Amino acid sequence: MSNDIRIRKGLNINLKGKAEKVLENAVTSNFVNVRPEDFHGVIPKLLKREGDTVKAGDPLYFDKSNEDVKIASPVSGTLVTIERGEKRRILNLKIQADKTQTYHEFSSIDVDKASAEDIKSRLLESGCWPFIKQRPYDIIANPNKQPKAIFVSGVNTAPLSADLDFVLQGKERELQAALTALSKLTSGKVHLGVAKDGNSPLKNLKDITVYNVSGPHPAGNVGTLINKIDPVNKGEVVWTVNPQDLVIIGELLLTGKFNAERIVALVGSSVEKPRYFRTVIGAEIATIIYDHGVKKDGNDRIISGNVLSGKQVKPDGNLDYYSNVITIIPEGDDYEFFGWNKPVFDKISVSRAFTFSWMFPNKEFDLNTNTNGEHRAFVTTGNYEEVFPLDIFPMQILKACMYKDLDEMEVLGMYEVAPEDFALTEFICVSKQPHQKIIRDGLDLMMKEIG
Amino acid sequence: MALKEKLHTLKEKYRGTKMAPAFNALHTFLYLPNETTHNGTHIKAADDLKRTMNTVILALVPCLLFGMFNAGYQHYAALGQPVDFLSWDSLYIGIIKVLPLVVVSYGVGLAIEFLFAVIKGHEVEEGYLVTGMLVPLIVPIDLPLWMLAVAVAFGVVIGKEVFGGTGMNILNPALTIRAFLFFAYPTWMSGDKVWVHGAVERAGTADAISGETILGSYAQNQEVLYSLSDMFYGFIPGSIGETSKLLIILGGLFLIFTKVGSWRIMLSTIIGALVMGLIFNGVVDAGWIGETSKFYGLMSVPFWQHLIIGSILFGAVYMATDPVTASQTNKGKWIYGFLIGFISIMIRVFNPAYPEGVFLAILLMNVFAPTIDHYVIQANIKKRMKRLKPNVA
């Protein structure tokens, strides 16, 4: 059974520095970091102290508001430092990795026979639960609520994203185990989007409903999939999982080991030879970025994630818990003479106001981090709608978030959205408003006031 | 680049001081700032508000240039000493009469913008760049400069700054300025003596000249002295920049092509005007109104000719499309534009005192734009509520 989802509104941002389909093993990272900020809304309660030894899959801390949700160590080793910030907030758990990895051995589960309860408790105790996120609010799923459906997007349309068909190849067994297990946790179905013209290893799996997705970005966003298939209403919950995390979940269920290995694409115009690496969650990015990558003294922006929604990291930072791409682009901290009125050929624009990117649909652009203008109040209208395929009024919902009208936010569709759904509108915004932050703050406010 | 470094040093020096917004306004005029993204998207598209506004200004420049030539052309034509349209004599009148209006409009408006930016501590926003260009184009040529200055001050402060500046205003600032002039100094803004340079000062003397507009002639059931092609190309008296329909149409197409102006509003305004014109033509054809009626002249104008007389096209292309005061939803834009066109022609016909209704119609619809949007958005909300119901039942 297959269905077609065709997106018309959107924008493909074609950037220089796509990864060549070559896979290398990254240098083993001596230290692995787990940053609580990666798990939005989780208040950490530590289970380990500095100096404790951990195995891969051992819980490091749990969520104060939901004690079943545990964050596990991606590797075995010694917890060497717990970095704290203001008010003793935990910023980072630094683990020195063992030379030979040992795993917390869970028993394997036969997913075809296992009950929903068994699967759920295994995912919770093994540290695999954080890979499951929920909407509303785009946070780690609440295990006490049954989702009406689970969504997985098997296609990446974001600029310079990892090619999932390449990353997931040969992992059919793990993917199937994870999807079968997830299908037992929902009262509805597991909906999975794949590229219409691609050859995804996810295409022929069972216990799921497959959709053939085509069209420009954000066709591959899971939020788009949800909106087109079964939008979230008030009081309902859906779950979403990234396909690369399905591999980790699947392997845990099949072998009983929490193997935080991840294939990561190193991309961006600053990278000499963009390609794929095999590494682990939380690995130091220094192990990846310098070999045929970037210059040590270069003025570059390093992003864990894609250029639209990723996090800026320092050269001594680490791969975050959810990303499968590291993007490096030049910083744009320079002035440009008459940059606001001269004809522009080397930047992307959706208008044609002396911007000529529309003439070169196949050109790969080398964009930097300059904002190309100053922050202003919302002025222009109608342009967000051109790149926003969801059945929601983007500008109105953003404004509702800004003036904190909870009733309006609710009826305009806040339960359906995540910040990344507003990445494209933020990219094209003439007034340079921080859309994703506005939405994140709005969601946090709703979570606090409505719950 | 010595200038670049010097300005950067100055920017750091002024940072946090009262004068920072004023300095930054000048600095960012010369250089795209060195700001980088922090959270959210790490890259941004090329367009900013300056570029958007600049595009609109460029679309207005042909109208301004035409208006400058036309100022002299109409002046000498009325004197009975016609000169070539593209001649130094024509342009000279334009330079001494039109350019001062532009200078005063920008000077006063930007001074107030800078003042408010410094007082309120925000950056100088670009909205006035377009307003300042629009204002000279929609006033009569002999308007005294001090009146313009007073009106601009009123329009910018009451029309925009009290609401919070660019992006927050309810009424189109340029039209607010025109409305102020219209009601405060009506003798300088309407009648048959204001549209041609020199007509006012010669009124009542032996050298008196007339500068009746086409609408004025129609409203008084008089014969119209201009051919249709004159009306289309713009060789007629009128507000400075609104006479050449050809250049306005080109400007409109340019705005649509650059995706800066909303084609929905432009098109629906024209449709609205045509529909109203057709209705009036129907009334005349049905014989419901006699030739002696004071509305007969304007009602019997063939419906499509309403587009090339008066300022309906200028309003549709440059005024109604102001994104801040127009409807913000795509469906709303259709309704908003249609009503502007419809009401413009209605006021034009039924209001003998002011035979042009475009600016009043646009201001009226500015007020109703949020209401239109409200109902459009309600439809989306209802759909969402409906989805919820089956699950509750």
JSON list of C-alpha atoms in Angstrom, two decimals, chain B residues 105 189 195 200 295 297 385:
[
{"chain": "B", "resi": 105, "resn": "SER", "atom": "CA", "xyz": [8.79, 65.37, 2.15]},
{"chain": "B", "resi": 189, "resn": "MET", "atom": "CA", "xyz": [-6.18, 70.32, -2.78]},
{"chain": "B", "resi": 195, "resn": "TRP", "atom": "CA", "xyz": [-3.55, 71.09, -10.86]},
{"chain": "B", "resi": 200, "resn": "VAL", "atom": "CA", "xyz": [-3.72, 79.64, -8.37]},
{"chain": "B", "resi": 295, "resn": "PHE", "atom": "CA", "xyz": [-24.38, 62.21, -11.55]},
{"chain": "B", "resi": 297, "resn": "GLY", "atom": "CA", "xyz": [-21.67, 62.75, -16.45]},
{"chain": "B", "resi": 385, "resn": "MET", "atom": "CA", "xyz": [-12.36, 22.80, 15.34]}
]
